mmCIF file of C-alpha atoms (C1' of nucleotides) in Angstrom:
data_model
loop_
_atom_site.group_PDB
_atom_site.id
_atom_site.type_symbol
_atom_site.label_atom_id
_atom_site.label_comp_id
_atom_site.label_asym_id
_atom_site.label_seq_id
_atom_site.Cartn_x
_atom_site.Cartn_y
_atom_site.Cartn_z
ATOM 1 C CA UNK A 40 36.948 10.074 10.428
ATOM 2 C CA UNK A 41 35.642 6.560 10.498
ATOM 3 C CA UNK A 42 36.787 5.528 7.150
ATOM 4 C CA UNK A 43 40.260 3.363 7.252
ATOM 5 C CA UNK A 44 40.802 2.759 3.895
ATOM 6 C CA UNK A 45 44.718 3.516 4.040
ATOM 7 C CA UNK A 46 45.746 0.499 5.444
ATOM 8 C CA UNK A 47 43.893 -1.830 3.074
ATOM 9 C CA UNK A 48 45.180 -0.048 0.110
ATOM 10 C CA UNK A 49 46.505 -2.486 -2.858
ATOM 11 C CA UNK A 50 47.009 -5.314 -0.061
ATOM 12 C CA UNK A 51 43.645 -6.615 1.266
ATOM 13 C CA UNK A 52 40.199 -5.886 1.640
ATOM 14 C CA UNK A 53 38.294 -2.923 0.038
ATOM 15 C CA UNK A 54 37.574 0.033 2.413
ATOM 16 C CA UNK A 55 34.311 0.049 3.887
ATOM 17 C CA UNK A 56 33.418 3.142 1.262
ATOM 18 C CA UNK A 57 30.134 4.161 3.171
ATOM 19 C CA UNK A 58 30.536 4.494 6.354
ATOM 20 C CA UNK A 59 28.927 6.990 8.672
ATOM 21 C CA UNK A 60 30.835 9.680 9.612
ATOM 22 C CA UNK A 61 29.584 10.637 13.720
ATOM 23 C CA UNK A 62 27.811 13.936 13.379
ATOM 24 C CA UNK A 63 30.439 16.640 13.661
ATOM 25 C CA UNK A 64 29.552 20.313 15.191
ATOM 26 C CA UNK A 65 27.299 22.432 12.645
ATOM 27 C CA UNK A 66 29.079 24.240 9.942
ATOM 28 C CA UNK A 67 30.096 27.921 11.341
ATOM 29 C CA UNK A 68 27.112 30.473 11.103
ATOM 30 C CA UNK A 69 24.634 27.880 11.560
ATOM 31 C CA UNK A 70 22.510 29.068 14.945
ATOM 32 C CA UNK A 71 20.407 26.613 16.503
ATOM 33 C CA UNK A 72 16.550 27.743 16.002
ATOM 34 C CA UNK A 73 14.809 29.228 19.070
ATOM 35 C CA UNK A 74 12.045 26.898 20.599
ATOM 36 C CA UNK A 75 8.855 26.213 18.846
ATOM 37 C CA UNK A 76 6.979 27.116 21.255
ATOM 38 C CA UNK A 77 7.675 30.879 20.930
ATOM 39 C CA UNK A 78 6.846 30.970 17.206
ATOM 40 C CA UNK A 79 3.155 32.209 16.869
ATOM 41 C CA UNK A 80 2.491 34.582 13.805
ATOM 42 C CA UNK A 81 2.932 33.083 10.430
ATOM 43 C CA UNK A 82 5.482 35.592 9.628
ATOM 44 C CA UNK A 83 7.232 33.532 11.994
ATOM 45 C CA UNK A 84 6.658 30.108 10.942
ATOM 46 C CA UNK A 85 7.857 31.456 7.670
ATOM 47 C CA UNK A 86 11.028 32.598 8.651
ATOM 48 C CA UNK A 87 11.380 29.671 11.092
ATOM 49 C CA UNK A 88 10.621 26.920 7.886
ATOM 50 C CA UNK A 89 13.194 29.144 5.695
ATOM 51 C CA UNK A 90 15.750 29.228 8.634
ATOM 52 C CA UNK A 91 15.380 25.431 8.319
ATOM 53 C CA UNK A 92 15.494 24.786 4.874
ATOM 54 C CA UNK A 93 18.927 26.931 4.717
ATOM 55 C CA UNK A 94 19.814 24.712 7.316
ATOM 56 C CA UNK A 95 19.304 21.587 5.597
ATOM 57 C CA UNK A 96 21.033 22.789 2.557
ATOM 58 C CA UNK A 97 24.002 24.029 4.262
ATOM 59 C CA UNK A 98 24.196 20.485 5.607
ATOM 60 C CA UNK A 99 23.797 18.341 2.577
ATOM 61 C CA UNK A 100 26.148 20.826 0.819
ATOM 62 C CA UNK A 101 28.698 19.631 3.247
ATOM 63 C CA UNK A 102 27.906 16.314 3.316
ATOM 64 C CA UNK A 103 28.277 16.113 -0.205
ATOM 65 C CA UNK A 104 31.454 17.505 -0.608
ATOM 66 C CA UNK A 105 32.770 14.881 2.252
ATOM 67 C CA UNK A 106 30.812 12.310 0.483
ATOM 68 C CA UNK A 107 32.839 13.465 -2.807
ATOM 69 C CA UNK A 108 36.081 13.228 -1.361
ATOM 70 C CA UNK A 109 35.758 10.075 0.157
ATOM 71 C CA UNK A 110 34.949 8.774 -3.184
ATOM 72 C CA UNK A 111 37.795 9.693 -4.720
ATOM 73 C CA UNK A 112 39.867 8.288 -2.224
ATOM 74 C CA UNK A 113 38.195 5.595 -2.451
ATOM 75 C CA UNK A 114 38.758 5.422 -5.828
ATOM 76 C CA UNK A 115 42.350 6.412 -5.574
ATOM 77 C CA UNK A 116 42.778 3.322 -3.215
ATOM 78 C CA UNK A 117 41.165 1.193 -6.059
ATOM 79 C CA UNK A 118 43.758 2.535 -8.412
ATOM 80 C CA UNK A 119 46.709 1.797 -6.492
ATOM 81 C CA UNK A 120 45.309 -1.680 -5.805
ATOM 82 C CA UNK A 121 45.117 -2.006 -9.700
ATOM 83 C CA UNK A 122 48.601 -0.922 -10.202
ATOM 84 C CA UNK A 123 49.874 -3.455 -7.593
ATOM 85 C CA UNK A 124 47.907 -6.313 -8.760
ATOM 86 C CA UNK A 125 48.896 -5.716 -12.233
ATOM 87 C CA UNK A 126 52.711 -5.827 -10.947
ATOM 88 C CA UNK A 127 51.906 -8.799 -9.349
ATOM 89 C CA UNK A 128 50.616 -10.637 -12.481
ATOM 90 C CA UNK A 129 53.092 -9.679 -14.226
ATOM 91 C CA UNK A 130 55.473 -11.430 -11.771
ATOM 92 C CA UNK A 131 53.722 -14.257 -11.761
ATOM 93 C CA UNK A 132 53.461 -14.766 -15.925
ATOM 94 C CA UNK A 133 57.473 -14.517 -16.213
ATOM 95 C CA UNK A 134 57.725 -16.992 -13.126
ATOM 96 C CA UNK A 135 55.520 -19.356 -15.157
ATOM 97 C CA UNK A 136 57.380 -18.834 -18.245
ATOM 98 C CA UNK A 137 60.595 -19.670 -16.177
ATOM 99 C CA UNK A 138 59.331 -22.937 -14.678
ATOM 100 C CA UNK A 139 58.091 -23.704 -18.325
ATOM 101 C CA UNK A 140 61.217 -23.661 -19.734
ATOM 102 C CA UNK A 141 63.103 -25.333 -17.028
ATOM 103 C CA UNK A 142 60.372 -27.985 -17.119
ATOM 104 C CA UNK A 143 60.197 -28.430 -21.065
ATOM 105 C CA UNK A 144 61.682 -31.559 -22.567
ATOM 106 C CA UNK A 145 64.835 -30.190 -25.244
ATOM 107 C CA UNK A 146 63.883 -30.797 -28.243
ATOM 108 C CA UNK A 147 67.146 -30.787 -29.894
ATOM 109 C "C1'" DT B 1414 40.798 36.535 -29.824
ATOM 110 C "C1'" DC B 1415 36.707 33.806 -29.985
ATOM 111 C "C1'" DG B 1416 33.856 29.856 -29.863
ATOM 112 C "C1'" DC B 1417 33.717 25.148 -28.661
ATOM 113 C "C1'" DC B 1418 34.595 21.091 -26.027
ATOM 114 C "C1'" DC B 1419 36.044 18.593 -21.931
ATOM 115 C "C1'" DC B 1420 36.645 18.044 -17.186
ATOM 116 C "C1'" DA B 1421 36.431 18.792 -12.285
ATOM 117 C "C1'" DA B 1422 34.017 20.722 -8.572
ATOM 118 C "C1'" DC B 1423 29.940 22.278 -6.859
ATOM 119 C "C1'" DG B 1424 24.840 22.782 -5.179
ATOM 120 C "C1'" DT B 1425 20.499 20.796 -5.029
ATOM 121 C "C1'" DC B 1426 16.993 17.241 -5.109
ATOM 122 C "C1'" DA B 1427 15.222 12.778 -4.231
ATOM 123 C "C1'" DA B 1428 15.348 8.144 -2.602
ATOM 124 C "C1'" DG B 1429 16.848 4.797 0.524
ATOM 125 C "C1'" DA B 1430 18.974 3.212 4.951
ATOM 126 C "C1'" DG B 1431 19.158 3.196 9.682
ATOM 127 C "C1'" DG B 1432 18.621 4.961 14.426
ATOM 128 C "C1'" DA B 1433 15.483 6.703 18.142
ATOM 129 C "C1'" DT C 1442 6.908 6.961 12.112
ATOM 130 C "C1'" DC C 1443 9.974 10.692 12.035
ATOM 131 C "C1'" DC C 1444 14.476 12.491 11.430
ATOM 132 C "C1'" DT C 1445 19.078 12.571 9.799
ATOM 133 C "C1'" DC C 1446 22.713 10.929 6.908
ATOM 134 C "C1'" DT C 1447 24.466 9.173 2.576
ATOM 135 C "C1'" DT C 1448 24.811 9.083 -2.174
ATOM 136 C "C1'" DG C 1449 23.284 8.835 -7.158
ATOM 137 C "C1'" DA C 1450 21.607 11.906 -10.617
ATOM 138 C "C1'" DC C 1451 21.320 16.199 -12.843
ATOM 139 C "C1'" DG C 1452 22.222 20.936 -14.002
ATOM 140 C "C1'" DT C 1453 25.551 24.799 -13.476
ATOM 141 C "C1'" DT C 1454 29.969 27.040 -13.445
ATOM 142 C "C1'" DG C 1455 34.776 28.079 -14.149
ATOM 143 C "C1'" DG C 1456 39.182 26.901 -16.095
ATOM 144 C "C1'" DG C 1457 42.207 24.914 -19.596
ATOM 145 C "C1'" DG C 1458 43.255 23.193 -24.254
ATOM 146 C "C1'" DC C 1459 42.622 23.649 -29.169
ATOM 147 C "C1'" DG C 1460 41.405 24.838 -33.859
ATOM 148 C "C1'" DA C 1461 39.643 28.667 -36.906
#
DNA sequence: TCGCCCCAACGTCAAGAGGA
DNA sequence: TCCTCTTGACGTTGGGGCGA
């Protein structure tokens, strides 16, 4: 999987989200057609173009479930870098309040 | 128990990007 | 220019919660 989003989580930079996967080995049952050149009657082409066609959808029905999960971990990293930030801030607005009170003049 | 709503997951289509 | 991949959009489906 080319997608390193892990390490980047709640620290740095966002995860490339799209990133091409390298094209993996075709989903099992799929069987390579035969050559074109030995398709001649049109009962042929037909099953040849079908053959295809359930081909391509077996394909994008995979890619879209990896493209699905890689948006939710994207997401997911999002999240967590939400959560941290929001710690962070948090930090940061008491520290402020602390240096404001050591800094204030007493008004007594 | 039934009908309704919400949500997550899915399959398909279409458009755009990018490689050969 | 063609082909493949990616992803947004849309409709469908199944499961869970909830009130009548």
């Amino acid at each position: 999987m080319a997608v390193t989003g892990d390490d980047t989580a709640a620290t740095g930079d966002m995860p490339t989200y799209q990133i091409r996967a390298p094209t993996a080995a075709l989903p099992q049952g799929v069987v390579m057609a035969a050559s074109p050149g030995s398709l001649h009657s049109p009962q042929q082409l037909a099953e040849e173009a079908t053959r295809k066609r359930e081909l391509r959808l077996m394909k994008n029905r995979e890619a879209a479930k990896e493209c699905r999960r890689r948006k939710k971990e994207y997401v997911k990293c999002l999240e967590s870098r939400v959560a941290v930030l929001e710690v962070q801030n948090k930090k940061l607005i008491e520290e402020l309040e602390t240096l404001k009170d050591i800094c204030s003049p007493k008004t007594d």
